PDB file of C-alpha atoms in Angstrom:
ATOM      1  CA  MET A   1     -23.415 -13.095 -23.768  1.00 95.00           C
ATOM      2  CA  ILE A   2     -23.680  -9.531 -22.399  1.00 98.00           C
ATOM      3  CA  LEU A   3     -20.779  -7.214 -23.266  1.00 98.00           C
ATOM      4  CA  LEU A   4     -19.596  -4.333 -21.076  1.00 98.00           C
ATOM      5  CA  GLU A   5     -16.938  -1.961 -22.301  1.00 98.00           C
ATOM      6  CA  ASN A   6     -15.215   1.333 -21.631  1.00 98.00           C
ATOM      7  CA  GLU A   7     -11.888   2.787 -22.813  1.00 98.00           C
ATOM      8  CA  HIS A   8      -9.867   0.489 -20.528  1.00 98.00           C
ATOM      9  CA  ILE A   9     -11.552  -2.821 -20.295  1.00 98.00           C
ATOM     10  CA  LYS A  10     -13.953  -5.315 -21.941  1.00 98.00           C
ATOM     11  CA  VAL A  11     -16.046  -7.754 -19.911  1.00 98.00           C
ATOM     12  CA  ALA A  12     -18.400 -10.495 -21.133  1.00 98.00           C
ATOM     13  CA  VAL A  13     -21.010 -12.171 -18.877  1.00 98.00           C
ATOM     14  CA  ALA A  14     -23.242 -15.183 -19.760  1.00 98.00           C
ATOM     15  CA  ALA A  15     -26.921 -15.265 -18.818  1.00 98.00           C
ATOM     16  CA  LYS A  16     -26.421 -18.860 -17.647  1.00 98.00           C
ATOM     17  CA  GLY A  17     -25.314 -18.550 -14.030  1.00 98.00           C
ATOM     18  CA  ALA A  18     -24.697 -14.785 -14.563  1.00 98.00           C
ATOM     19  CA  GLU A  19     -21.117 -15.954 -15.057  1.00 98.00           C
ATOM     20  CA  MET A  20     -18.403 -13.500 -16.048  1.00 98.00           C
ATOM     21  CA  GLN A  21     -16.345 -15.209 -18.780  1.00 98.00           C
ATOM     22  CA  HIS A  22     -13.913 -12.551 -20.039  1.00 98.00           C
ATOM     23  CA  ILE A  23     -11.951  -9.650 -18.581  1.00 98.00           C
ATOM     24  CA  ILE A  24      -9.792  -8.167 -21.328  1.00 98.00           C
ATOM     25  CA  SER A  25      -7.458  -5.164 -21.258  1.00 98.00           C
ATOM     26  CA  LYS A  26      -8.036  -2.898 -24.270  1.00 98.00           C
ATOM     27  CA  GLN A  27      -4.501  -1.543 -23.921  1.00 97.00           C
ATOM     28  CA  THR A  28      -2.696  -4.929 -24.057  1.00 97.00           C
ATOM     29  CA  ASN A  29      -5.468  -7.363 -25.222  1.00 97.00           C
ATOM     30  CA  LEU A  30      -4.512  -9.562 -22.258  1.00 98.00           C
ATOM     31  CA  GLU A  31      -7.212 -11.942 -20.976  1.00 98.00           C
ATOM     32  CA  TYR A  32      -7.327 -11.967 -17.198  1.00 98.00           C
ATOM     33  CA  LEU A  33      -9.875 -14.691 -16.631  1.00 98.00           C
ATOM     34  CA  TRP A  34      -9.234 -18.448 -16.923  1.00 98.00           C
ATOM     35  CA  LYS A  35     -10.157 -19.962 -20.268  1.00 96.00           C
ATOM     36  CA  GLY A  36     -12.598 -22.498 -18.829  1.00 96.00           C
ATOM     37  CA  ASP A  37     -10.861 -25.638 -20.122  1.00 96.00           C
ATOM     38  CA  SER A  38     -13.118 -28.570 -19.145  1.00 96.00           C
ATOM     39  CA  ALA A  39     -10.096 -30.901 -19.057  1.00 97.00           C
ATOM     40  CA  TYR A  40      -9.279 -29.219 -15.783  1.00 97.00           C
ATOM     41  CA  TRP A  41     -12.309 -27.208 -14.775  1.00 97.00           C
ATOM     42  CA  GLY A  42     -14.883 -25.918 -17.165  1.00 97.00           C
ATOM     43  CA  LYS A  43     -16.093 -22.804 -15.394  1.00 98.00           C
ATOM     44  CA  PHE A  44     -14.815 -19.228 -15.338  1.00 98.00           C
ATOM     45  CA  SER A  45     -16.394 -17.321 -12.412  1.00 98.00           C
ATOM     46  CA  PRO A  46     -19.392 -19.166 -11.043  1.00 98.00           C
ATOM     47  CA  VAL A  47     -21.622 -17.766  -8.321  1.00 98.00           C
ATOM     48  CA  LEU A  48     -22.252 -19.859  -5.194  1.00 98.00           C
ATOM     49  CA  PHE A  49     -25.908 -19.675  -4.024  1.00 98.00           C
ATOM     50  CA  PRO A  50     -27.884 -20.618  -1.966  1.00 98.00           C
ATOM     51  CA  VAL A  51     -25.021 -22.570  -0.256  1.00 98.00           C
ATOM     52  CA  VAL A  52     -21.235 -22.236  -0.337  1.00 98.00           C
ATOM     53  CA  GLY A  53     -19.212 -25.426  -0.413  1.00 97.00           C
ATOM     54  CA  GLY A  54     -20.451 -28.893   0.369  1.00 97.00           C
ATOM     55  CA  LEU A  55     -23.327 -30.016   2.574  1.00 98.00           C
ATOM     56  CA  LYS A  56     -22.933 -33.072   4.804  1.00 97.00           C
ATOM     57  CA  ASN A  57     -24.277 -35.919   2.648  1.00 97.00           C
ATOM     58  CA  ASN A  58     -25.420 -33.191   0.229  1.00 97.00           C
ATOM     59  CA  THR A  59     -28.380 -32.782   2.628  1.00 98.00           C
ATOM     60  CA  TYR A  60     -29.716 -30.095   4.955  1.00 98.00           C
ATOM     61  CA  SER A  61     -32.782 -29.921   7.181  1.00 98.00           C
ATOM     62  CA  ILE A  62     -35.342 -27.331   8.176  1.00 98.00           C
ATOM     63  CA  GLY A  63     -36.990 -28.818  11.264  1.00 96.00           C
ATOM     64  CA  ASP A  64     -37.975 -32.401  10.441  1.00 96.00           C
ATOM     65  CA  GLN A  65     -37.933 -31.839   6.636  1.00 98.00           C
ATOM     66  CA  SER A  66     -34.767 -32.705   4.703  1.00 98.00           C
ATOM     67  CA  TYR A  67     -33.658 -31.351   1.339  1.00 98.00           C
ATOM     68  CA  GLN A  68     -30.734 -32.017  -1.017  1.00 98.00           C
ATOM     69  CA  LEU A  69     -28.496 -29.509  -2.814  1.00 98.00           C
ATOM     70  CA  PRO A  70     -25.272 -30.033  -4.718  1.00 97.00           C
ATOM     71  CA  ARG A  71     -21.950 -28.435  -3.694  1.00 96.00           C
ATOM     72  CA  HIS A  72     -22.181 -24.687  -4.130  1.00 97.00           C
ATOM     73  CA  GLY A  73     -25.956 -24.731  -4.799  1.00 98.00           C
ATOM     74  CA  PHE A  74     -27.937 -24.320  -8.019  1.00 98.00           C
ATOM     75  CA  ALA A  75     -27.644 -20.698  -9.174  1.00 98.00           C
ATOM     76  CA  ARG A  76     -24.514 -21.216 -11.252  1.00 98.00           C
ATOM     77  CA  ASP A  77     -26.405 -23.637 -13.553  1.00 98.00           C
ATOM     78  CA  LEU A  78     -29.577 -21.633 -14.080  1.00 98.00           C
ATOM     79  CA  GLU A  79     -30.547 -18.976 -16.582  1.00 98.00           C
ATOM     80  CA  PHE A  80     -30.826 -15.412 -15.167  1.00 98.00           C
ATOM     81  CA  GLU A  81     -32.999 -12.640 -16.495  1.00 98.00           C
ATOM     82  CA  VAL A  82     -30.798  -9.919 -17.983  1.00 98.00           C
ATOM     83  CA  GLN A  83     -31.187  -6.105 -17.850  1.00 97.00           C
ATOM     84  CA  GLN A  84     -28.444  -4.174 -19.655  1.00 96.00           C
ATOM     85  CA  ILE A  85     -28.536  -0.848 -17.928  1.00 96.00           C
ATOM     86  CA  ASN A  86     -25.889   0.864 -20.158  1.00 97.00           C
ATOM     87  CA  GLU A  87     -22.598   0.065 -21.870  1.00 98.00           C
ATOM     88  CA  GLN A  88     -20.854  -0.244 -18.501  1.00 98.00           C
ATOM     89  CA  GLU A  89     -23.449  -1.904 -16.252  1.00 98.00           C
ATOM     90  CA  ALA A  90     -25.730  -4.926 -16.342  1.00 98.00           C
ATOM     91  CA  LEU A  91     -28.010  -6.634 -13.874  1.00 98.00           C
ATOM     92  CA  PHE A  92     -28.728 -10.411 -13.797  1.00 98.00           C
ATOM     93  CA  THR A  93     -31.634 -11.676 -11.695  1.00 98.00           C
ATOM     94  CA  LEU A  94     -32.790 -15.108 -10.571  1.00 98.00           C
ATOM     95  CA  SER A  95     -36.089 -15.664  -8.638  1.00 98.00           C
ATOM     96  CA  ASN A  96     -37.534 -18.710  -7.005  1.00 98.00           C
ATOM     97  CA  ASN A  97     -39.725 -20.984  -9.095  1.00 98.00           C
ATOM     98  CA  SER A  98     -41.509 -24.304  -8.731  1.00 98.00           C
ATOM     99  CA  GLU A  99     -38.277 -26.230  -9.318  1.00 97.00           C
ATOM    100  CA  THR A 100     -36.124 -24.304  -6.816  1.00 98.00           C
ATOM    101  CA  LEU A 101     -38.848 -24.568  -4.192  1.00 98.00           C
ATOM    102  CA  LYS A 102     -38.560 -28.381  -4.295  1.00 98.00           C
ATOM    103  CA  VAL A 103     -34.959 -28.270  -3.089  1.00 98.00           C
ATOM    104  CA  TYR A 104     -34.811 -24.895  -1.367  1.00 98.00           C
ATOM    105  CA  PRO A 105     -38.185 -23.874   0.180  1.00 98.00           C
ATOM    106  CA  PHE A 106     -37.709 -20.142   0.267  1.00 98.00           C
ATOM    107  CA  GLU A 107     -38.935 -17.257  -1.847  1.00 98.00           C
ATOM    108  CA  PHE A 108     -36.013 -15.083  -3.053  1.00 98.00           C
ATOM    109  CA  ARG A 109     -34.802 -12.595  -5.593  1.00 98.00           C
ATOM    110  CA  PHE A 110     -31.089 -12.920  -6.211  1.00 98.00           C
ATOM    111  CA  SER A 111     -29.174 -10.525  -8.472  1.00 98.00           C
ATOM    112  CA  LEU A 112     -25.615  -9.991  -9.698  1.00 98.00           C
ATOM    113  CA  ARG A 113     -24.804  -6.441 -10.744  1.00 98.00           C
ATOM    114  CA  TYR A 114     -21.666  -5.953 -12.888  1.00 98.00           C
ATOM    115  CA  LYS A 115     -20.358  -2.453 -13.311  1.00 98.00           C
ATOM    116  CA  LEU A 116     -17.210  -1.043 -14.921  1.00 98.00           C
ATOM    117  CA  SER A 117     -15.170   1.850 -13.465  1.00 98.00           C
ATOM    118  CA  GLY A 118     -11.858   2.681 -15.154  1.00 98.00           C
ATOM    119  CA  ALA A 119      -9.865  -0.533 -15.392  1.00 98.00           C
ATOM    120  CA  SER A 120     -12.020  -2.228 -12.738  1.00 98.00           C
ATOM    121  CA  VAL A 121     -15.156  -4.371 -12.798  1.00 98.00           C
ATOM    122  CA  SER A 122     -17.246  -4.831  -9.649  1.00 98.00           C
ATOM    123  CA  CYS A 123     -19.643  -7.634  -8.859  1.00 98.00           C
ATOM    124  CA  THR A 124     -22.422  -6.877  -6.347  1.00 98.00           C
ATOM    125  CA  TYR A 125     -24.628  -9.641  -4.913  1.00 98.00           C
ATOM    126  CA  GLU A 126     -28.129  -8.321  -4.161  1.00 98.00           C
ATOM    127  CA  VAL A 127     -30.582 -10.470  -2.252  1.00 98.00           C
ATOM    128  CA  HIS A 128     -34.185  -9.521  -1.589  1.00 98.00           C
ATOM    129  CA  ASN A 129     -36.641 -11.507   0.552  1.00 98.00           C
ATOM    130  CA  PRO A 130     -40.133 -11.278  -0.966  1.00 98.00           C
ATOM    131  CA  GLY A 131     -41.541 -13.951   1.339  1.00 98.00           C
ATOM    132  CA  VAL A 132     -43.201 -13.995   4.688  1.00 98.00           C
ATOM    133  CA  LYS A 133     -40.503 -15.898   6.619  1.00 97.00           C
ATOM    134  CA  ASP A 134     -36.823 -15.350   7.168  1.00 98.00           C
ATOM    135  CA  LEU A 135     -34.669 -16.202   4.126  1.00 98.00           C
ATOM    136  CA  LEU A 136     -31.639 -18.383   5.016  1.00 98.00           C
ATOM    137  CA  PHE A 137     -28.872 -18.396   2.451  1.00 98.00           C
ATOM    138  CA  SER A 138     -25.179 -18.265   1.724  1.00 98.00           C
ATOM    139  CA  VAL A 139     -23.485 -16.606  -1.235  1.00 98.00           C
ATOM    140  CA  GLY A 140     -19.944 -16.433  -2.557  1.00 98.00           C
ATOM    141  CA  GLY A 141     -17.668 -15.697  -5.513  1.00 98.00           C
ATOM    142  CA  HIS A 142     -15.390 -18.080  -7.389  1.00 98.00           C
ATOM    143  CA  PRO A 143     -13.557 -16.078 -10.080  1.00 98.00           C
ATOM    144  CA  ALA A 144     -10.637 -17.925 -11.722  1.00 98.00           C
ATOM    145  CA  PHE A 145      -7.803 -15.742 -12.917  1.00 98.00           C
ATOM    146  CA  ALA A 146      -5.385 -16.821 -15.607  1.00 98.00           C
ATOM    147  CA  VAL A 147      -1.898 -17.793 -14.401  1.00 98.00           C
ATOM    148  CA  PRO A 148       0.254 -17.159 -16.313  1.00 98.00           C
ATOM    149  CA  LEU A 149      -1.132 -13.950 -17.805  1.00 98.00           C
ATOM    150  CA  THR A 150       1.629 -13.533 -20.418  1.00 97.00           C
ATOM    151  CA  SER A 151       3.533 -15.924 -22.647  1.00 96.00           C
ATOM    152  CA  ASP A 152       6.880 -14.918 -21.180  1.00 96.00           C
ATOM    153  CA  THR A 153       5.971 -16.180 -17.690  1.00 98.00           C
ATOM    154  CA  VAL A 154       5.160 -19.476 -15.961  1.00 98.00           C
ATOM    155  CA  TYR A 155       2.967 -20.387 -12.990  1.00 98.00           C
ATOM    156  CA  GLU A 156       5.797 -20.266 -10.455  1.00 98.00           C
ATOM    157  CA  ASP A 157       6.681 -16.671 -11.441  1.00 98.00           C
ATOM    158  CA  TYR A 158       3.393 -15.536  -9.773  1.00 98.00           C
ATOM    159  CA  TYR A 159       2.551 -14.689  -6.198  1.00 98.00           C
ATOM    160  CA  LEU A 160      -0.332 -13.279  -4.182  1.00 98.00           C
ATOM    161  CA  ASP A 161       0.428 -10.022  -2.332  1.00 98.00           C
ATOM    162  CA  PHE A 162      -1.917  -9.615   0.614  1.00 98.00           C
ATOM    163  CA  SER A 163      -2.804  -6.204   2.047  1.00 98.00           C
ATOM    164  CA  GLN A 164      -1.806  -7.429   5.518  1.00 97.00           C
ATOM    165  CA  ASP A 165       1.322  -9.382   6.526  1.00 97.00           C
ATOM    166  CA  GLU A 166      -0.370 -12.189   8.379  1.00 97.00           C
ATOM    167  CA  ALA A 167      -0.448 -15.895   8.997  1.00 97.00           C
ATOM    168  CA  LEU A 168      -3.061 -17.799   7.038  1.00 98.00           C
ATOM    169  CA  HIS A 169      -4.989 -20.250   9.250  1.00 98.00           C
ATOM    170  CA  VAL A 170      -6.091 -22.802   6.711  1.00 98.00           C
ATOM    171  CA  HIS A 171      -8.933 -25.212   7.564  1.00 98.00           C
ATOM    172  CA  GLU A 172      -8.323 -28.525   5.886  1.00 96.00           C
ATOM    173  CA  ILE A 173     -11.084 -30.066   3.791  1.00 96.00           C
ATOM    174  CA  GLU A 174     -12.201 -33.656   4.296  1.00 95.00           C
ATOM    175  CA  ASP A 175     -14.762 -35.127   1.820  1.00 93.00           C
ATOM    176  CA  ASN A 176     -15.840 -31.592   0.839  1.00 94.00           C
ATOM    177  CA  LEU A 177     -16.430 -30.639   4.499  1.00 97.00           C
ATOM    178  CA  ILE A 178     -14.471 -28.526   6.935  1.00 98.00           C
ATOM    179  CA  SER A 179     -12.374 -30.780   9.195  1.00 97.00           C
ATOM    180  CA  ASP A 180     -10.995 -30.150  12.678  1.00 94.00           C
ATOM    181  CA  LYS A 181      -7.483 -29.791  11.290  1.00 97.00           C
ATOM    182  CA  THR A 182      -5.785 -26.484  10.591  1.00 97.00           C
ATOM    183  CA  VAL A 183      -2.480 -25.600   9.008  1.00 97.00           C
ATOM    184  CA  VAL A 184      -0.707 -22.259   9.409  1.00 98.00           C
ATOM    185  CA  ILE A 185       0.993 -20.652   6.453  1.00 97.00           C
ATOM    186  CA  GLN A 186       3.101 -17.646   7.334  1.00 96.00           C
ATOM    187  CA  LEU A 187       3.268 -15.071   4.595  1.00 97.00           C
ATOM    188  CA  ASN A 188       6.721 -13.804   3.601  1.00 94.00           C
ATOM    189  CA  GLU A 189       6.459  -9.985   3.585  1.00 96.00           C
ATOM    190  CA  ARG A 190       2.749 -10.347   2.689  1.00 98.00           C
ATOM    191  CA  LYS A 191       3.506 -12.724  -0.181  1.00 98.00           C
ATOM    192  CA  LEU A 192       2.264 -16.229  -0.987  1.00 98.00           C
ATOM    193  CA  ASN A 193       4.187 -17.800  -3.877  1.00 98.00           C
ATOM    194  CA  LEU A 194       2.023 -19.743  -6.245  1.00 98.00           C
ATOM    195  CA  GLN A 195       2.848 -23.414  -7.106  1.00 98.00           C
ATOM    196  CA  HIS A 196       0.621 -26.154  -8.320  1.00 98.00           C
ATOM    197  CA  ASP A 197       1.108 -28.428  -5.316  1.00 97.00           C
ATOM    198  CA  LEU A 198      -0.286 -25.719  -3.024  1.00 97.00           C
ATOM    199  CA  PHE A 199      -3.765 -26.902  -4.020  1.00 97.00           C
ATOM    200  CA  TYR A 200      -3.211 -30.695  -4.246  1.00 97.00           C
ATOM    201  CA  ASN A 201      -5.258 -31.117  -1.029  1.00 94.00           C
ATOM    202  CA  ASP A 202      -8.095 -28.847  -2.288  1.00 95.00           C
ATOM    203  CA  ALA A 203      -8.628 -25.206  -1.478  1.00 97.00           C
ATOM    204  CA  LEU A 204      -6.999 -23.063   1.133  1.00 98.00           C
ATOM    205  CA  VAL A 205     -10.021 -22.093   3.301  1.00 98.00           C
ATOM    206  CA  MET A 206      -9.792 -19.299   5.900  1.00 98.00           C
ATOM    207  CA  LYS A 207     -12.195 -18.027   8.471  1.00 98.00           C
ATOM    208  CA  ASP A 208     -10.185 -15.083   9.887  1.00 96.00           C
ATOM    209  CA  LEU A 209      -8.400 -13.427   6.986  1.00 98.00           C
ATOM    210  CA  ASN A 210      -7.484  -9.819   7.882  1.00 97.00           C
ATOM    211  CA  SER A 211      -6.528  -8.658   4.382  1.00 98.00           C
ATOM    212  CA  LYS A 212      -9.290  -6.953   2.401  1.00 98.00           C
ATOM    213  CA  SER A 213      -7.398  -6.871  -0.891  1.00 98.00           C
ATOM    214  CA  ILE A 214      -4.981  -9.210  -2.679  1.00 98.00           C
ATOM    215  CA  GLN A 215      -2.828  -8.498  -5.688  1.00 98.00           C
ATOM    216  CA  LEU A 216      -1.851 -11.106  -8.249  1.00 99.00           C
ATOM    217  CA  ARG A 217       1.679 -10.218  -9.374  1.00 98.00           C
ATOM    218  CA  ASN A 218       4.718 -11.854 -10.984  1.00 98.00           C
ATOM    219  CA  THR A 219       8.466 -11.432 -10.879  1.00 98.00           C
ATOM    220  CA  LYS A 220       8.965 -10.927 -14.632  1.00 98.00           C
ATOM    221  CA  ASN A 221       6.693  -8.019 -15.667  1.00 98.00           C
ATOM    222  CA  GLN A 222       4.234  -5.435 -14.272  1.00 97.00           C
ATOM    223  CA  HIS A 223       1.005  -7.141 -15.407  1.00 98.00           C
ATOM    224  CA  GLY A 224      -1.386  -8.287 -12.704  1.00 98.00           C
ATOM    225  CA  LEU A 225      -4.571  -7.441 -10.848  1.00 98.00           C
ATOM    226  CA  THR A 226      -5.958  -6.169  -7.533  1.00 99.00           C
ATOM    227  CA  PHE A 227      -8.832  -8.067  -5.984  1.00 99.00           C
ATOM    228  CA  ARG A 228     -10.815  -6.105  -3.396  1.00 98.00           C
ATOM    229  CA  PHE A 229     -13.456  -7.483  -1.024  1.00 98.00           C
ATOM    230  CA  ILE A 230     -15.046  -6.368   2.232  1.00 95.00           C
ATOM    231  CA  ASP A 231     -17.597  -7.853   4.626  1.00 97.00           C
ATOM    232  CA  PHE A 232     -16.931 -11.460   3.539  1.00 98.00           C
ATOM    233  CA  PRO A 233     -16.097 -13.424   6.641  1.00 98.00           C
ATOM    234  CA  PHE A 234     -14.663 -16.425   4.817  1.00 98.00           C
ATOM    235  CA  PHE A 235     -12.164 -16.713   1.953  1.00 98.00           C
ATOM    236  CA  GLY A 236     -10.915 -19.527  -0.299  1.00 98.00           C
ATOM    237  CA  ILE A 237      -7.967 -19.804  -2.656  1.00 98.00           C
ATOM    238  CA  TRP A 238      -8.019 -22.698  -5.099  1.00 98.00           C
ATOM    239  CA  ALA A 239      -6.881 -24.176  -8.382  1.00 98.00           C
ATOM    240  CA  ALA A 240      -7.658 -27.447 -10.055  1.00 98.00           C
ATOM    241  CA  LYS A 241      -4.711 -29.881 -10.113  1.00 97.00           C
ATOM    242  CA  ASP A 242      -1.929 -28.528 -12.374  1.00 98.00           C
ATOM    243  CA  ALA A 243      -4.326 -26.039 -14.029  1.00 98.00           C
ATOM    244  CA  ASP A 244      -3.203 -22.569 -15.138  1.00 98.00           C
ATOM    245  CA  PHE A 245      -5.371 -20.426 -12.893  1.00 98.00           C
ATOM    246  CA  VAL A 246      -5.925 -19.330  -9.348  1.00 98.00           C
ATOM    247  CA  CYS A 247      -9.398 -18.686  -7.799  1.00 98.00           C
ATOM    248  CA  LEU A 248      -9.790 -15.888  -5.288  1.00 98.00           C
ATOM    249  CA  GLU A 249     -13.104 -16.561  -3.462  1.00 98.00           C
ATOM    250  CA  PRO A 250     -14.844 -14.227  -1.044  1.00 98.00           C
ATOM    251  CA  TRP A 251     -17.656 -16.024   0.807  1.00 98.00           C
ATOM    252  CA  CYS A 252     -20.615 -15.231   3.086  1.00 98.00           C
ATOM    253  CA  GLY A 253     -20.987 -18.841   4.011  1.00 98.00           C
ATOM    254  CA  ILE A 254     -18.824 -21.979   4.157  1.00 98.00           C
ATOM    255  CA  ALA A 255     -19.020 -25.744   3.708  1.00 98.00           C
ATOM    256  CA  ASP A 256     -20.506 -27.803   6.534  1.00 98.00           C
ATOM    257  CA  GLY A 257     -18.149 -28.871   9.274  1.00 98.00           C
ATOM    258  CA  ILE A 258     -17.724 -32.632   9.728  1.00 97.00           C
ATOM    259  CA  HIS A 259     -19.719 -32.516  12.969  1.00 97.00           C
ATOM    260  CA  HIS A 260     -22.558 -30.259  11.692  1.00 97.00           C
ATOM    261  CA  ASN A 261     -26.127 -31.274  12.720  1.00 98.00           C
ATOM    262  CA  GLN A 262     -27.313 -30.387   9.176  1.00 97.00           C
ATOM    263  CA  GLN A 263     -29.937 -27.915  10.385  1.00 98.00           C
ATOM    264  CA  LEU A 264     -29.787 -24.997   7.943  1.00 98.00           C
ATOM    265  CA  SER A 265     -30.491 -22.479  10.706  1.00 98.00           C
ATOM    266  CA  ASP A 266     -27.411 -23.735  12.607  1.00 98.00           C
ATOM    267  CA  LYS A 267     -25.088 -23.720   9.646  1.00 98.00           C
ATOM    268  CA  GLU A 268     -21.869 -21.727  10.101  1.00 97.00           C
ATOM    269  CA  GLY A 269     -21.940 -18.465   8.272  1.00 97.00           C
ATOM    270  CA  ILE A 270     -25.619 -18.753   7.231  1.00 98.00           C
ATOM    271  CA  GLN A 271     -27.179 -15.369   6.415  1.00 98.00           C
ATOM    272  CA  SER A 272     -30.713 -14.599   7.708  1.00 98.00           C
ATOM    273  CA  LEU A 273     -32.796 -11.943   5.914  1.00 98.00           C
ATOM    274  CA  SER A 274     -36.125 -10.826   7.277  1.00 98.00           C
ATOM    275  CA  PRO A 275     -39.178 -10.482   5.015  1.00 98.00           C
ATOM    276  CA  GLY A 276     -39.122  -7.455   2.744  1.00 98.00           C
ATOM    277  CA  LEU A 277     -35.464  -6.611   3.420  1.00 98.00           C
ATOM    278  CA  ASP A 278     -32.411  -6.366   1.081  1.00 98.00           C
ATOM    279  CA  TRP A 279     -28.844  -7.598   1.457  1.00 98.00           C
ATOM    280  CA  LYS A 280     -25.719  -6.626  -0.542  1.00 98.00           C
ATOM    281  CA  ARG A 281     -22.036  -7.494  -0.769  1.00 98.00           C
ATOM    282  CA  SER A 282     -19.502  -6.519  -3.392  1.00 98.00           C
ATOM    283  CA  TRP A 283     -16.069  -7.499  -4.752  1.00 98.00           C
ATOM    284  CA  ALA A 284     -13.997  -5.888  -7.500  1.00 98.00           C
ATOM    285  CA  VAL A 285     -11.159  -6.655  -9.838  1.00 98.00           C
ATOM    286  CA  GLU A 286      -8.816  -3.948 -11.150  1.00 98.00           C
ATOM    287  CA  ILE A 287      -6.389  -5.035 -13.892  1.00 98.00           C
ATOM    288  CA  PHE A 288      -2.993  -3.570 -14.682  1.00 98.00           C
TER     289      PHE A 288
END
């Protein structure tokens, strides 16, 4: 486990999956990340690469050749190489190997850079194409934040405060795929109240979210967090059934639609990176 620390915050990241597992306030000793209870969901903040969400029949094609990948890809289950740059920054890198090439026939270098700044930690996805053909990929975040944060509150005391007062156009999920059905949830003065049954039909998946930051707040005290993200065209909000967390998920990519032809090049939200080029996206969490 790699530890990052400054006067405000402590963060721990595992080499497996480059997964952040703790965000702790040094002022209050509050833990802001979910505890990873496998009875509900055993992860903390997995990275989604080289696909986001489910593939139709767990299969995709490049021309006439078909390959299989699990939901959300393989990066979250692999060991990353670690470079601790200083007390407040670390870089985790995964490159293609003989095993990844069997299921994903692309050369790649994929990195997660974690960096502290005040009471904030940022996560930057860095993709480099070392190959001779275009690199097709998706990438996304899946951090799970503890709800409730404090012992004097319960799940229903919490709400999400969006930076824009908007209607959420939620695309319903059918067998891990994006269906043709949508549901509109109108925010109440930018707020979405959290309750467990909000996620009984899986995640809230949006393709046109206008907000670029969301705060997790509660009605009983001032503890919460601000989650900032830009240049992510898709967004998911999720919790396992009756679990004490909420995931805020910025995505460059999305699950297959139920009518998708399974060609990777035609996949909605797929990123294409030319040989020798680099690609970056970042999100950040500030605790309070």
